[in-house]
Amino acid sequence: MFELIGLIFGGVSRLAQHWLELKDKDKERSHEAVMYDKQLALADKRFEHDADLRRMDAASADATAEWSALTAAVQAQAAEAQAAGGWVAKLSASVRPMVTYWLLSLYSLSKIFAICVALKANEPFLLAVSGVYGEADAALLFSVLSFWFMDRSLRKRQ
């Protein structure tokens, strides 16, 4: 009888041990599957990151090439103007300021006209000015000022 009880308990303990090993292997397989999915997601992110880096490098190379071409064109134009003689160089140098003054005067006249129309409609002066002059106008004014004055200070540094 003890042999039968020992046989039963031995068989049950062996089956329990085998069942626990199978359960442990299932957990290990599911863990490996989860880790494999995470590795795939990480590889996808690395691929996207590398693709983004390549796109940024290409965009940077394009911008550098465009800047170099623009610089070469400006230098070539300046050399042509110097080679043509003094009055041509002066005329060439006056084009940018004259166009700026002309556009600035047209812009200013349109703003003055808009303020006059607002005042004619019995709008208070401060409200008329603030309605005509906004953030975009301030950005435009500061870009013109920085173009001329920063250009001069950058030329002095070089």
Tab-separated table of C-alpha atoms in Angstrom:
chain	number	residue	atom	x	y	z
A	1	MET	CA	0.000	0.000	0.000
A	2	PHE	CA	2.856	2.370	0.759
A	3	GLU	CA	4.316	1.522	-2.600
A	4	LEU	CA	1.034	2.474	-4.291
A	5	ILE	CA	0.794	5.774	-2.373
A	6	GLY	CA	4.463	6.490	-3.144
A	7	LEU	CA	3.848	5.679	-6.794
A	8	ILE	CA	0.825	8.000	-6.935
A	9	PHE	CA	2.597	10.877	-5.144
A	10	GLY	CA	5.748	10.351	-7.214
A	11	GLY	CA	3.741	10.399	-10.444
A	12	VAL	CA	1.740	13.441	-9.341
A	13	SER	CA	4.878	15.326	-8.305
A	14	ARG	CA	6.563	14.397	-11.609
A	15	LEU	CA	3.484	15.561	-13.568
A	16	ALA	CA	3.341	18.795	-11.516
A	17	GLN	CA	7.021	19.413	-12.186
A	18	HIS	CA	6.516	18.789	-15.921
A	19	TRP	CA	3.443	21.042	-15.942
A	20	LEU	CA	5.386	23.828	-14.188
A	21	GLU	CA	8.233	23.465	-16.710
A	22	LEU	CA	5.768	23.753	-19.598
A	23	LYS	CA	4.169	26.820	-18.022
A	24	ASP	CA	7.611	28.356	-17.527
A	25	LYS	CA	8.526	27.676	-21.183
A	26	ASP	CA	5.248	29.293	-22.298
A	27	LYS	CA	6.058	32.384	-20.259
A	28	GLU	CA	9.563	32.413	-21.713
A	29	ARG	CA	8.211	32.130	-25.283
A	30	SER	CA	5.680	34.918	-24.723
A	31	HIS	CA	8.431	37.078	-23.198
A	32	GLU	CA	10.647	36.406	-26.226
A	33	ALA	CA	7.766	37.324	-28.549
A	34	VAL	CA	7.222	40.590	-26.686
A	35	MET	CA	10.940	41.351	-26.779
A	36	TYR	CA	11.046	40.560	-30.508
A	37	ASP	CA	8.152	42.975	-31.116
A	38	LYS	CA	9.984	45.640	-29.117
A	39	GLN	CA	13.157	45.019	-31.135
A	40	LEU	CA	11.163	45.409	-34.355
A	41	ALA	CA	9.635	48.661	-33.103
A	42	LEU	CA	13.081	49.931	-32.116
A	43	ALA	CA	14.491	48.963	-35.511
A	44	ASP	CA	11.618	50.850	-37.195
A	45	LYS	CA	12.342	53.932	-35.097
A	46	ARG	CA	16.048	53.697	-35.911
A	47	PHE	CA	15.215	53.402	-39.603
A	48	GLU	CA	12.932	56.466	-39.421
A	49	HIS	CA	15.591	58.396	-37.503
A	50	ASP	CA	18.282	57.483	-40.020
A	51	ALA	CA	15.958	58.421	-42.900
A	52	ASP	CA	15.260	61.774	-41.225
A	53	LEU	CA	18.998	62.359	-40.818
A	54	ARG	CA	19.592	61.558	-44.485
A	55	ARG	CA	16.786	63.946	-45.520
A	56	MET	CA	18.220	66.694	-43.316
A	57	ASP	CA	21.704	66.112	-44.749
A	58	ALA	CA	20.316	66.325	-48.271
A	59	ALA	CA	18.383	69.503	-47.458
A	60	SER	CA	21.484	71.003	-45.862
A	61	ALA	CA	23.574	70.114	-48.903
A	62	ASP	CA	20.945	71.687	-51.181
A	63	ALA	CA	20.839	74.850	-49.086
A	64	THR	CA	24.629	75.043	-49.049
A	65	ALA	CA	24.762	74.594	-52.810
A	66	GLU	CA	22.119	77.290	-53.326
A	67	TRP	CA	23.953	79.666	-50.997
A	68	SER	CA	27.244	79.009	-52.768
A	69	ALA	CA	25.640	79.629	-56.162
A	70	LEU	CA	24.051	82.858	-54.930
A	71	THR	CA	27.335	84.046	-53.431
A	72	ALA	CA	29.187	83.239	-56.641
A	73	ALA	CA	26.564	85.096	-58.703
A	74	VAL	CA	26.792	88.195	-56.507
A	75	GLN	CA	30.574	88.140	-56.624
A	76	ALA	CA	30.515	87.714	-60.404
A	77	GLN	CA	28.101	90.630	-60.757
A	78	ALA	CA	30.290	92.806	-58.549
A	79	ALA	CA	33.375	91.874	-60.571
A	80	GLU	CA	31.572	92.712	-63.830
A	81	ALA	CA	30.482	96.075	-62.466
A	82	GLN	CA	34.036	96.897	-61.329
A	83	ALA	CA	35.453	95.821	-64.664
A	84	ALA	CA	32.932	97.964	-66.581
A	85	GLY	CA	34.047	101.191	-64.956
A	86	GLY	CA	33.267	103.525	-62.092
A	87	TRP	CA	29.862	104.896	-63.121
A	88	VAL	CA	28.470	101.407	-63.845
A	89	ALA	CA	29.538	100.213	-60.398
A	90	LYS	CA	27.890	103.256	-58.798
A	91	LEU	CA	24.699	102.689	-60.788
A	92	SER	CA	24.688	99.027	-59.839
A	93	ALA	CA	25.263	99.909	-56.186
A	94	SER	CA	22.379	102.388	-56.202
A	95	VAL	CA	19.763	99.933	-57.472
A	96	ARG	CA	19.051	98.253	-54.134
A	97	PRO	CA	18.675	101.468	-52.123
A	98	MET	CA	16.545	103.119	-54.800
A	99	VAL	CA	14.190	100.160	-55.036
A	100	THR	CA	13.961	100.083	-51.251
A	101	TYR	CA	13.186	103.812	-51.054
A	102	TRP	CA	10.607	103.539	-53.807
A	103	LEU	CA	8.802	100.571	-52.223
A	104	LEU	CA	9.044	102.130	-48.765
A	105	SER	CA	7.504	105.379	-50.007
A	106	LEU	CA	4.666	103.515	-51.763
A	107	TYR	CA	4.065	101.471	-48.632
A	108	SER	CA	4.116	104.558	-46.417
A	109	LEU	CA	1.723	106.431	-48.700
A	110	SER	CA	-0.726	103.531	-48.659
A	111	LYS	CA	-0.619	103.427	-44.837
A	112	ILE	CA	-1.103	107.213	-44.613
A	113	PHE	CA	-4.020	106.964	-47.030
A	114	ALA	CA	-5.598	104.187	-44.923
A	115	ILE	CA	-5.223	106.311	-41.762
A	116	CYS	CA	-6.817	109.290	-43.551
A	117	VAL	CA	-9.756	107.141	-44.655
A	118	ALA	CA	-10.209	105.889	-41.084
A	119	LEU	CA	-10.061	109.449	-39.712
A	120	LYS	CA	-12.563	110.605	-42.339
A	121	ALA	CA	-14.935	107.912	-41.005
A	122	ASN	CA	-14.706	109.632	-37.572
A	123	GLU	CA	-12.521	106.961	-36.051
A	124	PRO	CA	-10.233	108.066	-33.181
A	125	PHE	CA	-6.618	108.661	-34.210
A	126	LEU	CA	-5.046	105.937	-32.032
A	127	LEU	CA	-7.615	103.383	-33.143
A	128	ALA	CA	-7.032	104.320	-36.786
A	129	VAL	CA	-3.259	103.937	-36.461
A	130	SER	CA	-3.475	100.674	-34.532
A	131	GLY	CA	-5.950	99.297	-37.088
A	132	VAL	CA	-3.683	100.132	-40.007
A	133	TYR	CA	-0.324	99.291	-38.433
A	134	GLY	CA	-0.143	95.671	-37.186
A	135	GLU	CA	2.355	92.926	-36.403
A	136	ALA	CA	3.095	92.202	-40.061
A	137	ASP	CA	3.915	95.881	-40.603
A	138	ALA	CA	6.271	95.882	-37.627
A	139	ALA	CA	7.987	92.747	-38.952
A	140	LEU	CA	8.381	94.362	-42.363
A	141	LEU	CA	9.809	97.562	-40.892
A	142	PHE	CA	12.280	95.714	-38.683
A	143	SER	CA	13.359	93.446	-41.547
A	144	VAL	CA	14.169	96.490	-43.698
A	145	LEU	CA	16.047	98.166	-40.855
A	146	SER	CA	17.980	95.031	-39.979
A	147	PHE	CA	18.797	94.447	-43.649
A	148	TRP	CA	20.436	97.816	-44.034
A	149	PHE	CA	22.048	98.258	-40.633
A	150	MET	CA	23.027	94.647	-39.973
A	151	ASP	CA	24.451	94.438	-43.478
A	152	ARG	CA	26.679	97.407	-42.714
A	153	SER	CA	27.835	96.051	-39.349
A	154	LEU	CA	28.514	92.614	-40.810
A	155	ARG	CA	30.583	94.159	-43.583
A	156	LYS	CA	32.637	96.068	-41.008
A	157	ARG	CA	33.349	92.838	-39.099
A	158	GLN	CA	34.716	91.137	-42.191
